[in-house]
Coordinates of C-alpha atoms and ligand atoms in Angstrom, one line a residue:
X264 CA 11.3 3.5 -24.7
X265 CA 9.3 4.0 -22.1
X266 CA 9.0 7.5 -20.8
X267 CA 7.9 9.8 -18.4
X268 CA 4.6 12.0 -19.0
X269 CA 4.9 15.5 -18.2
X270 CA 2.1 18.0 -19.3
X271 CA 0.4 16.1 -21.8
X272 CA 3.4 14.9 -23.9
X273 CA 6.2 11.9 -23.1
X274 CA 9.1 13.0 -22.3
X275 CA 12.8 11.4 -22.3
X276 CA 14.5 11.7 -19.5
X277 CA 18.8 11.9 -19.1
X278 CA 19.3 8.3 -18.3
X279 CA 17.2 4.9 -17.6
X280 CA 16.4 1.9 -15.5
X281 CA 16.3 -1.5 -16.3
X282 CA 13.0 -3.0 -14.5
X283 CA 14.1 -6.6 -13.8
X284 CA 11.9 -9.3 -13.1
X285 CA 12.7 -10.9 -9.5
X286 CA 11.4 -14.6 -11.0
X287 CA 14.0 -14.4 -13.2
X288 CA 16.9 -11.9 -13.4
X289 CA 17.7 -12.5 -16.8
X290 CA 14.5 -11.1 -17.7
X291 CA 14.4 -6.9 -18.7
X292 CA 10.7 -6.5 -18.5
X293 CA 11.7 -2.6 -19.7
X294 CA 13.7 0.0 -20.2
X295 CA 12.3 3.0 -18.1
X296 CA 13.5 6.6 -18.5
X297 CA 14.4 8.4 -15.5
X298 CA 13.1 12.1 -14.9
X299 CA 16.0 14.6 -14.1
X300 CA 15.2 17.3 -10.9
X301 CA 14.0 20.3 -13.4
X302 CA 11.6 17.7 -15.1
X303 CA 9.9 17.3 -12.0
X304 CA 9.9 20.6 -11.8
X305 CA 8.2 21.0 -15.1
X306 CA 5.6 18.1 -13.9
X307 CA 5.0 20.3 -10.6
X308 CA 4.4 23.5 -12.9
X309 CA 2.7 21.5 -15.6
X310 CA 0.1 20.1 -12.4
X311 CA -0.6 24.0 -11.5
X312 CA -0.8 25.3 -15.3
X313 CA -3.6 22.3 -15.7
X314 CA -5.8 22.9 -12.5
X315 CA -8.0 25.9 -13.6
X316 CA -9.3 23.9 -16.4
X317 CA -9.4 20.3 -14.8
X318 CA -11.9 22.6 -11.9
X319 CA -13.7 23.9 -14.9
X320 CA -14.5 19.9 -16.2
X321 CA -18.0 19.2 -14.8
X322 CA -19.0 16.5 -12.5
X323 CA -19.9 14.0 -14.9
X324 CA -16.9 15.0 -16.8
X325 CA -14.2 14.1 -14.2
X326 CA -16.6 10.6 -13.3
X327 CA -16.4 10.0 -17.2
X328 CA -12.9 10.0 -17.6
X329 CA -12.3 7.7 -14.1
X330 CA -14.7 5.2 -15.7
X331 CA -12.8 5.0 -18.8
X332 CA -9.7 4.4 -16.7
X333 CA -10.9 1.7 -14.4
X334 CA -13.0 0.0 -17.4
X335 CA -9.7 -0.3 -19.3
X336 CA -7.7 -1.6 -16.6
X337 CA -10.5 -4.2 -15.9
X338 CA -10.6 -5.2 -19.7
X339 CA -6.4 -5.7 -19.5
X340 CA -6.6 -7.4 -16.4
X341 CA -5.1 -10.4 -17.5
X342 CA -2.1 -8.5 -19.6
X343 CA -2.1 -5.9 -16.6
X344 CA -2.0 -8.9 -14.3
X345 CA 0.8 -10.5 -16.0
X346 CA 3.3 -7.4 -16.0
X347 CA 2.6 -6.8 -12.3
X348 CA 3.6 -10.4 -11.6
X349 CA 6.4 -9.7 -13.9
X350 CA 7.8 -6.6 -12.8
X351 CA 7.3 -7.1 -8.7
X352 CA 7.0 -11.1 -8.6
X353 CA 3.5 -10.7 -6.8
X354 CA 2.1 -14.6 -7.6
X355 CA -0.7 -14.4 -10.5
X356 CA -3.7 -14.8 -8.6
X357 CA -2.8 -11.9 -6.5
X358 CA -2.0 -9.9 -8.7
X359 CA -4.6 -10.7 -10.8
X360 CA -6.4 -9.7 -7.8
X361 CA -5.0 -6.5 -7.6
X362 CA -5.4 -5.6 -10.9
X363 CA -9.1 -6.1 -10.9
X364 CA -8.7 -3.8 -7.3
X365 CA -6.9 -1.0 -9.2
X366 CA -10.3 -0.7 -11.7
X367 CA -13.2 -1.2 -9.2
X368 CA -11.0 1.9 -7.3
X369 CA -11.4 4.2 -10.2
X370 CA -14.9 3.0 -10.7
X371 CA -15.6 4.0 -7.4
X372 CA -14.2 7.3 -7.5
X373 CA -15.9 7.9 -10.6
X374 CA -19.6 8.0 -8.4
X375 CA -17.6 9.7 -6.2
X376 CA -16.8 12.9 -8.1
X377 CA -20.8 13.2 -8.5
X378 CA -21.4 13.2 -4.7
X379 CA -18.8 15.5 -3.3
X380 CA -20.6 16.4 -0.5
X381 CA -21.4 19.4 1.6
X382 CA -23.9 20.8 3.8
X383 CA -26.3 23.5 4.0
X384 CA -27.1 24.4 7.4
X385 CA -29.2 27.6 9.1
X386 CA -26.6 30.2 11.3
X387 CA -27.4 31.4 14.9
X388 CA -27.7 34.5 13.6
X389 CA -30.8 35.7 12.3
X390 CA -31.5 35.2 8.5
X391 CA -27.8 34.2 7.8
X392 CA -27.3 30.7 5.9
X393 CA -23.9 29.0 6.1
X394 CA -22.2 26.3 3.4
X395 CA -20.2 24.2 4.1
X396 CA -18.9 23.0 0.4
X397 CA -15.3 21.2 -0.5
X398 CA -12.7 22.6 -2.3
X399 CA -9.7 20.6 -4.3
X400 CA -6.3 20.9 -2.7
X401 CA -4.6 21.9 -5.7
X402 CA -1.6 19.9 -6.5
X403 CA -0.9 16.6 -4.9
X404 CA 2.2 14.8 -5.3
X405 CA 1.9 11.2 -5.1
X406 CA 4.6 9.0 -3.4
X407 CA 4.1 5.3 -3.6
X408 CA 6.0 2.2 -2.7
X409 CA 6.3 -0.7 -4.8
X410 CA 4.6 -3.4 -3.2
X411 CA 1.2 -2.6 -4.4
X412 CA 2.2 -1.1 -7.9
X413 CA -1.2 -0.8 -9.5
X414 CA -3.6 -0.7 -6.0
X415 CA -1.8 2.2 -4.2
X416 CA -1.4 4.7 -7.1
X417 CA -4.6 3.7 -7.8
X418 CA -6.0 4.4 -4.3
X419 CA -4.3 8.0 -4.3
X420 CA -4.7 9.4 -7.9
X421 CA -8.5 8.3 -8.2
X422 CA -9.6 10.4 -5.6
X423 CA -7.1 13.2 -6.0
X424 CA -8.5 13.9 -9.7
X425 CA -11.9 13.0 -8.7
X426 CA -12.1 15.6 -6.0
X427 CA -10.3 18.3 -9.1
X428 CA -7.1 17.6 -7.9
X429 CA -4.2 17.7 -10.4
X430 CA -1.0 15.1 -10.1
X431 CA 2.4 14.5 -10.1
X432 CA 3.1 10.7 -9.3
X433 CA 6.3 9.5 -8.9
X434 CA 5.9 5.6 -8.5
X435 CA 8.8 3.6 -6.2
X436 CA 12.2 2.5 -8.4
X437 CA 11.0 -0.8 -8.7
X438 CA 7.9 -1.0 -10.8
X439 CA 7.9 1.8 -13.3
X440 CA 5.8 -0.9 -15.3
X441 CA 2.2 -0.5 -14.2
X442 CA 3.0 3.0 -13.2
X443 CA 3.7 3.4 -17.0
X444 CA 0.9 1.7 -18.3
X445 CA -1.5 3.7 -16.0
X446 CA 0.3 7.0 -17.5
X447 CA -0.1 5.6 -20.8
X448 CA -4.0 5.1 -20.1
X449 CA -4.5 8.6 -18.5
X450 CA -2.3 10.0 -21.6
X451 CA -5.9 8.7 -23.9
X452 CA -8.9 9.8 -21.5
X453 CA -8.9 13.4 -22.7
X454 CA -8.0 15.1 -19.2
X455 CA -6.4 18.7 -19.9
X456 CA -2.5 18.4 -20.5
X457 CA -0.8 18.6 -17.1
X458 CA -3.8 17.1 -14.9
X459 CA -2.0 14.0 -14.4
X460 CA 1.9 13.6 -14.6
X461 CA 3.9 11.1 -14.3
X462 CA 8.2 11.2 -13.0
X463 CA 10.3 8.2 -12.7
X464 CA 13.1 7.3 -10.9
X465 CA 14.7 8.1 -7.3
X466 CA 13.0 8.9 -4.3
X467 CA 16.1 11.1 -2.9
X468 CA 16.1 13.1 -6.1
X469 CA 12.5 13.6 -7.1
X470 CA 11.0 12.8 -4.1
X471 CA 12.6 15.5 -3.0
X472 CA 11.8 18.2 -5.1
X473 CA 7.8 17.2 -4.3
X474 CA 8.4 17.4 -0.7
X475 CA 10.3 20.9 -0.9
X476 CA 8.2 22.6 -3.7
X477 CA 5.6 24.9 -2.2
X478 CA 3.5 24.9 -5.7
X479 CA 2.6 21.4 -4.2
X480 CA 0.1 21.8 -1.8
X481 CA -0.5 17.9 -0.8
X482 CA 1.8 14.7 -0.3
X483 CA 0.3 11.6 0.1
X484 CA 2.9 8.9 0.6
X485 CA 3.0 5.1 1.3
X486 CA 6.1 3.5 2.2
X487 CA 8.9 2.9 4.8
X488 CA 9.0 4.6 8.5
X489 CA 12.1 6.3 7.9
X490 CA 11.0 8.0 4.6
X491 CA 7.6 8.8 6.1
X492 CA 9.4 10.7 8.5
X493 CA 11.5 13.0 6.3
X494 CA 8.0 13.3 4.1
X495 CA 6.9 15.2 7.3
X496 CA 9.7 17.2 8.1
X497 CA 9.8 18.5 4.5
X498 CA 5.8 19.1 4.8
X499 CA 6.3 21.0 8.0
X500 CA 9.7 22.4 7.1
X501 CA 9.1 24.6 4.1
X502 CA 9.1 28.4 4.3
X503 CA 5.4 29.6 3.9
X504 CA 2.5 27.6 3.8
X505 CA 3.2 24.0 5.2
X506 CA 2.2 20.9 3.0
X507 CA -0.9 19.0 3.6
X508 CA 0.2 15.2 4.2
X509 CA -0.9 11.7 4.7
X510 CA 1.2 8.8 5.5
X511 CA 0.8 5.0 5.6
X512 CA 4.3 3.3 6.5
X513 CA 4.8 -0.3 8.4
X514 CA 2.6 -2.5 10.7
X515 CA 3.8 -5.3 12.9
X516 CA 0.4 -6.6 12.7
X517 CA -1.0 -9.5 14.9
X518 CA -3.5 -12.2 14.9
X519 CA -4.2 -14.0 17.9
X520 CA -5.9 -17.3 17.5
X521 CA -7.6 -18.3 20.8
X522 CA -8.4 -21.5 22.3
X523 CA -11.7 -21.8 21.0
X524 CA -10.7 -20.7 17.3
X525 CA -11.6 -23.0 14.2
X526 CA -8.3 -24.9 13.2
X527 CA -8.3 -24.8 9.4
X528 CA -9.9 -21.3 9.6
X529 CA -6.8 -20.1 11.8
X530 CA -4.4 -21.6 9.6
X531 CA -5.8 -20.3 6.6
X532 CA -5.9 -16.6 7.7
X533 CA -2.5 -17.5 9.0
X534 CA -0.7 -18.4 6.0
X535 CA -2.8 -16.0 3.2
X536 CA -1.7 -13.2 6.2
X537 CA 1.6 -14.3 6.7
X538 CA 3.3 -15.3 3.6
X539 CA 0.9 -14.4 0.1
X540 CA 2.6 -11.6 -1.8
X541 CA 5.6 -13.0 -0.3
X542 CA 4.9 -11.3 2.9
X543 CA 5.1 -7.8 1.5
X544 CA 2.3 -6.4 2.9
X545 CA 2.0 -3.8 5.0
X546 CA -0.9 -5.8 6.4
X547 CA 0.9 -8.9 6.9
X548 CA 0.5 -10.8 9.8
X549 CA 3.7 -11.3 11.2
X550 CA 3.0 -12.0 14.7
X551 CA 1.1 -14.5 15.5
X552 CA -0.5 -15.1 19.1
X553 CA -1.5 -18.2 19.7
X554 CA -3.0 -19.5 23.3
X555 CA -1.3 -22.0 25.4
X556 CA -4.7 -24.4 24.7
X557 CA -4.7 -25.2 20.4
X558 CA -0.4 -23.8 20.2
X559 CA 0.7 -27.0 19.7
X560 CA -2.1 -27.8 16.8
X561 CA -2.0 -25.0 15.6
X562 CA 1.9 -25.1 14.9
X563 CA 2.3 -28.8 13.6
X564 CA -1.0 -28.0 11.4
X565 CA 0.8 -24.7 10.2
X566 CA 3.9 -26.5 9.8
X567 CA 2.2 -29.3 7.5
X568 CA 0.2 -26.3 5.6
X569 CA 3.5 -24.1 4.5
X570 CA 5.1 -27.3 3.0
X571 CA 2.4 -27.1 0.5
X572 CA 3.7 -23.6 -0.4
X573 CA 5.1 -24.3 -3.5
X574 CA 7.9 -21.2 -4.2
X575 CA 8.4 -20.1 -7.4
X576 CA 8.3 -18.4 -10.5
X577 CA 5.1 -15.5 -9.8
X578 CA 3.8 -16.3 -13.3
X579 CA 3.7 -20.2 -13.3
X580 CA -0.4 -21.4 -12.4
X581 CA 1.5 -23.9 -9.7
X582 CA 3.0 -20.9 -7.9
X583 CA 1.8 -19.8 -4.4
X584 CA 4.3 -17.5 -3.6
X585 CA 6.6 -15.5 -6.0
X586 CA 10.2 -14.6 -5.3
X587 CA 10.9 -11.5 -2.9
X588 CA 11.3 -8.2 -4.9
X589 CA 14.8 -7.5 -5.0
X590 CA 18.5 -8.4 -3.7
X591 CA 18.2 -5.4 -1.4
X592 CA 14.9 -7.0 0.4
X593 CA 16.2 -10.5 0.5
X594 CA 19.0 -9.6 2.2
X595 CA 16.8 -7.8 4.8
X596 CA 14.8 -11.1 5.0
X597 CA 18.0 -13.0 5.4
X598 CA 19.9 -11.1 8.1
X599 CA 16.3 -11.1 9.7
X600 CA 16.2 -14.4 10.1
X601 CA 20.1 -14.8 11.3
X602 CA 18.5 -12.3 14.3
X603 CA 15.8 -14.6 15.0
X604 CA 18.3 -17.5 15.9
X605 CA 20.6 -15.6 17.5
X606 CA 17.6 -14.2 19.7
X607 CA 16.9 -18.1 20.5
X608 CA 13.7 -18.3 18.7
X609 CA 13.4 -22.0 17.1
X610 CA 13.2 -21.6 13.3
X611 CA 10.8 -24.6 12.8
X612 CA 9.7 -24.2 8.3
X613 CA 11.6 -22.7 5.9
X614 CA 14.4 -19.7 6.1
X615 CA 15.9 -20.8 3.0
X616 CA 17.5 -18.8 0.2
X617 CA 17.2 -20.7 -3.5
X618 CA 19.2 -19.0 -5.9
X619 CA 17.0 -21.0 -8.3
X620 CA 14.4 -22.7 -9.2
X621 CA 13.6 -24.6 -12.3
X622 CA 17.1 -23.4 -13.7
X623 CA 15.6 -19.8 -13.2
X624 CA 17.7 -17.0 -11.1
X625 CA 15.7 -15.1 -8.4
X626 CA 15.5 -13.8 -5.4
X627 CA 13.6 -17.3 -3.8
X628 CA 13.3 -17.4 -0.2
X629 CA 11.1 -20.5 1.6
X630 CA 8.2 -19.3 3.8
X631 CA 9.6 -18.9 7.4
X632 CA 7.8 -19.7 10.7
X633 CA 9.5 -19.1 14.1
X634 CA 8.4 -20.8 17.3
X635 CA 9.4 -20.1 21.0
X636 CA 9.7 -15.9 20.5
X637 CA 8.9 -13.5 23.1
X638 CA 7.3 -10.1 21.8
X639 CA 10.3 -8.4 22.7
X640 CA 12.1 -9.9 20.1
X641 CA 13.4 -7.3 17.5
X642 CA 12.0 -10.0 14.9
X643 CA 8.6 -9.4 17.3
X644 CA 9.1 -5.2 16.9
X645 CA 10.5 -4.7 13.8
X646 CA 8.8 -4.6 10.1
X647 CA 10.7 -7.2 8.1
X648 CA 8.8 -6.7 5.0
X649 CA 9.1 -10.9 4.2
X650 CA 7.9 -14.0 4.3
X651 CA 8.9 -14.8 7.9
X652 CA 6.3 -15.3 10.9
X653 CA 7.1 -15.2 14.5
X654 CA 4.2 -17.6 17.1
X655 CA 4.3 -15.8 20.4
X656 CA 2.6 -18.4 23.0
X657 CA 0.2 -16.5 25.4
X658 CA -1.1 -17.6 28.5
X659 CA -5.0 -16.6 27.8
X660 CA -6.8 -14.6 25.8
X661 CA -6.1 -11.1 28.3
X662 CA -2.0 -12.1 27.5
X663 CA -3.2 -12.6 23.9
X664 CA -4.5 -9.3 23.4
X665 CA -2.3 -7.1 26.1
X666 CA 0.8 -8.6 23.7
X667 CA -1.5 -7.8 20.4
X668 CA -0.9 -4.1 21.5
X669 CA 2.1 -4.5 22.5
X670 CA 3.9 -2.7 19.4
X671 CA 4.8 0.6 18.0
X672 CA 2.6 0.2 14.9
X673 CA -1.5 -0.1 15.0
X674 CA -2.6 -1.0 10.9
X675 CA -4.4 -4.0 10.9
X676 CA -4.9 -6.7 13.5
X677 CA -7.2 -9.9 13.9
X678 CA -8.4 -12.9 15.9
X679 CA -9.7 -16.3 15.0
X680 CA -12.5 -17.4 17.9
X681 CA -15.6 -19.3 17.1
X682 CA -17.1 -16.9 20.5
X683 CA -19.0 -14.1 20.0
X684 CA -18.2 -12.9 23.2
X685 CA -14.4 -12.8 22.5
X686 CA -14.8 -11.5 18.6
X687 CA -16.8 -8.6 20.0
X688 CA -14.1 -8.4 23.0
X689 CA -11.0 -8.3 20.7
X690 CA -12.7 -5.9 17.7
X691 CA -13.4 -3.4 20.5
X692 CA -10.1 -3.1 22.2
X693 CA -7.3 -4.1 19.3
X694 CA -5.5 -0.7 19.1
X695 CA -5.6 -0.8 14.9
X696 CA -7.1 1.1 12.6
X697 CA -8.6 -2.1 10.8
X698 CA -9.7 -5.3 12.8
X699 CA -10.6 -8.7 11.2
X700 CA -12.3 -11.4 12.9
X701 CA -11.7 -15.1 11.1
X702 CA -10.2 -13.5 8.2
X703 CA -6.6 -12.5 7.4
X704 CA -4.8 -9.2 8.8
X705 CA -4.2 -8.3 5.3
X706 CA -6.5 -7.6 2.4
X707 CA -8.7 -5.3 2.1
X708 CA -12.0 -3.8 0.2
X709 CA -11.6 -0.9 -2.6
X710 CA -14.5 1.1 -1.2
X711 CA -13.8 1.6 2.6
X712 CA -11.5 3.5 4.8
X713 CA -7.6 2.1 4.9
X714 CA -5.1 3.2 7.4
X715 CA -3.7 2.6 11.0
X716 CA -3.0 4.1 14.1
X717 CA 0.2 4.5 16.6
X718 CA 3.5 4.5 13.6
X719 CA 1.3 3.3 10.9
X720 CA -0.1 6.3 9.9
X721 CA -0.2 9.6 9.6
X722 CA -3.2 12.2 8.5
X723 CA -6.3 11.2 7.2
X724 CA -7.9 7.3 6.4
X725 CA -7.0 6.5 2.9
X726 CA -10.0 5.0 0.1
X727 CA -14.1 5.1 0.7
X728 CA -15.6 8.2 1.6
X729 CA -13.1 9.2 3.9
X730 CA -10.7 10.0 1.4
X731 CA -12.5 13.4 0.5
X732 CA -10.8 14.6 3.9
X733 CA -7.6 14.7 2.6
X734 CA -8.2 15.4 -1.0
X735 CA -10.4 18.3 -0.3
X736 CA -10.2 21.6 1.8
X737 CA -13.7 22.6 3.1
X738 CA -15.1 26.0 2.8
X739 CA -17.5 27.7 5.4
X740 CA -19.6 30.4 3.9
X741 CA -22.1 32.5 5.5
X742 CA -24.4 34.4 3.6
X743 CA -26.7 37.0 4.7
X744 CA -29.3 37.5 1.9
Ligands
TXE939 O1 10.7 2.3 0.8 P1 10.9 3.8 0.7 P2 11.5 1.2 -0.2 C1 9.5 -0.8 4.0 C2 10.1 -2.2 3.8 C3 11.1 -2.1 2.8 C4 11.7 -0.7 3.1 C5 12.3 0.0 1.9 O2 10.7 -2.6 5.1 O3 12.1 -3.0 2.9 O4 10.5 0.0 3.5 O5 11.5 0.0 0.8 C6 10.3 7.3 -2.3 N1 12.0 11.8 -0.4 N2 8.3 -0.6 3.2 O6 12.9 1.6 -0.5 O7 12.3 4.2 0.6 C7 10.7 6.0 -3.0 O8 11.3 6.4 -4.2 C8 10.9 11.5 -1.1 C9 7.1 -0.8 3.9 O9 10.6 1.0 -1.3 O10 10.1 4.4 1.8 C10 9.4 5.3 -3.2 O11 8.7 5.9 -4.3 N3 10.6 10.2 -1.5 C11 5.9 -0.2 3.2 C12 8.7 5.6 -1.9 O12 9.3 6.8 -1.3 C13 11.4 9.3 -1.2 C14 5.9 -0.4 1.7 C15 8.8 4.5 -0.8 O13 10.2 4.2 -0.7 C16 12.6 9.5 -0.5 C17 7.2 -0.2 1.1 C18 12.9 10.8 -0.1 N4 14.0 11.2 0.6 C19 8.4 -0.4 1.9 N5 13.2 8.3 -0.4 C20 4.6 -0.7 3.8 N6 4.6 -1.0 5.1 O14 3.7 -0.8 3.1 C21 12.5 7.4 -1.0 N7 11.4 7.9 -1.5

């Protein structure tokens, strides 16, 4: 049994999930326990008990124990790889990929807890100095969805306990697996009992009790729009101090490929943005704006590209893209693409369901491109979460990017050009919080700033430097010697 970690010890909870691999739902990767509302509670108490003596681990201590934790998720990256491809269908290379994320994170947060900066500067008084140091928060409760299971909670829990933060992580439903392992590697790094906790199991229930308890002093939460939301109300909400929180939820995120742009380069940043990790990015691209001069090309060539997709099984070498996580998802994909043809776009690759694929059960759905859509398409404004791409034609490159903006969200955005002039154009006036020229919308590196503007995101960036201004409270002191 697989359970949940709560102040140093593993503890059953009063019922389980099964964790069901989406490649093949005949296949139990696990049985997961499921915390109940007062083991949270315990966690949340546990997190608090711990953070005196987490605070009293030096520097090098706290940069010690995050090396040991990305050094042994780098060593298992292969076995780590494999259960993450497993549990949330992610194809191998990517998730190989993420794997080897997860560990360069915690490396980097180790240095990190041995520069927390601060800054001594001289008052406009007379013979006063002022310090400006950081403080930890306290306790942060981690929220996380679960289409980056290893990266995200890695992104969150490395800095929190680098800064001398303690944690209660409560991972999404769906992959208790890597959240477990990660527990099971904290439970062997020699960090005080309580400093890092781990609850399993629903958002409503648990969730809940992190939002509303006011021993937590942080939320940081990745996940939908509508859950982001009630994360903030809760934060602002409680009696007494208000919660300190940090949101990244969807994107609708664009590339535009102008005129001028390399072919092959556009439809590889295209279809890695589009459809790898089945399209479950919150950096896909999913619209893509594409000028009246290369459209054509650039759909037969995309067209003739996705057929080489081949679907399947996240864990077989020949696999490009793995099944979609769940029932629940697929159907969203699905009734997705019924509302693309009934808004009269022209479904021109994919939009298939398999039920299987080599005699295996799984939630497969073909890579889906649309043509002929108008931005004001609900496909063209709403986060579908899939593998399914919408080509918006644009007139020029001032359509290209007024309809690039043109959206509610503001993560990630990008253009393929081979002119400087228009790269430098589009990087300064794409309303994102990340911009990529040539490359795709989505993926990203471990040691700078992540997050969006507009509905993306809420608070401060995530990862890099940056992430010290959530995970830390700064202190002004002035002292008059
Ligand atoms: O997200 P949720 P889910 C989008 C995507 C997907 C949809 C639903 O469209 O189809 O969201 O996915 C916890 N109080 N994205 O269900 O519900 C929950 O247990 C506190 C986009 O995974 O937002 C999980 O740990 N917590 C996104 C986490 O919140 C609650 C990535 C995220 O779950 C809670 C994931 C509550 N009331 C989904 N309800 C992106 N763009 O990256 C749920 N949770």
């Amino acid at each position: 049994m697989n359970d949940n970690y709560i102040a140093g010890q593993w503890v059953a909870g009063p019922d389980t999930t099964l964790n069901i691999n989406p490649s093949d739902t005949r296949d139990v990767v696990g049985e997961y326990s499921r915390a109940s509302r007062a083991q949270a509670e315990d966690a949340i108490a546990a997190a608090r008990h711990a953070l005196p003596r987490w605070a009293a681990f030096t520097p090098q201590q706290r940069a010690d124990a995050l090396d040991a934790v990305g050094s042994e998720i780098l060593a298992r990256k292969v076995e780590l790889g494999d259960l993450l491809a497993r549990e949330e269908g992610k194809a191998l290379p990517d998730a190989l990929g993420e794997v080897l994320r997860a560990g360069q994170i915690f490396k980097f947060f180790a240095g990190e807890a041995l520069r927390v900066p601060g800054e001594a500067l001289a008052s406009t008084r007379p013979g006063m100095n002022v310090a400006i140091t950081r403080e930890p928060v306290g306790v942060v409760g981690i929220i996380t969805p679960w289409n980056f299971p290893l990266a995200i909670p890695a992104w969150k829990i490395a800095p929190a306990l680098a800064y001398g933060n303690a944690v209660v992580f409560k991972p999404a439903e769906l992959v208790p697996g890597c959240a477990w392992a990660l527990a099971e590697i904290f439970s062997r790094v020699g960090l005080p009992a309580g400093t890092f906790n781990l609850v399993m199991g629903s958002g409503r229930e648990l969730g809940q009790v992190i939002l509303n308890d006011p021993r937590v002093d942080a939320i940081t939460f990745t996940g939908s729009e509508t859950t982001g939301r009630k994360v903030a109300q809760a934060a602002v909400g409680r009696p007494g101090a208000m919660a300190r929180f940090q949101l990244e939820m969807g994107g609708k995120n664009p590339l535009v490929i102008l005129d001028d742009a390399d072919l092959s380069t556009a439809v590889e940043c295209a279809v890695n943005g589009a459809f790898y990790a089945t399209g479950q990015r919150c950096t896909a691209s999913s619209r893509l704006v594409v000028t009246e001069g290369i459209h054509d090309r650039f759909v037969a060539a995309m067209v003739e590209r996705m057929r080489a997709l081949k679907v399947g099984d996240a864990r077989h070498p020949a696999t490009v893209i793995g099944p979609v996580v769940d029932a629940n998802q697929l159907q969203q994909d699905l009734s997705y693409i019924a509302l693309g043809k009934a808004e009269g776009a022209e479904l021109v690759s994919g939009g298939e369901h398999r039920a299987t694929i080599d005699g295996q059960p799984g939630h497969y759905l073909e890579p889906t491109l649309f043509t002929g859509t108008t931005n004001a398409m609900r496909i063209n404004r709403e986060e579908i979460f899939g593998p399914v791409a919408s080509v918006i034609r644009a007139r020029d490159a001032d359509e290209a990017l007024e309809i690039a903006n043109d959206t509610a969200y503001g993560l990630s955005a990008g253009v393929c050009t081979t002119s400087l002039k228009m790269a430098s154009l589009f990087q300064r006036h794409l309303q994102a919080g990340m911009v990529m020229v040539n490359a795709p919308t989505a993926g990203v590196d471990p040691h700078v700033p992540f997050g969006g503007r507009k509905a993306s995101s809420h608070g401060p960036r995530e990862q890099g430097r940056y992430a010290a201004d959530f995970y830390t409270t700064v202190k002004t002191a002035y002292v008059n010697p």
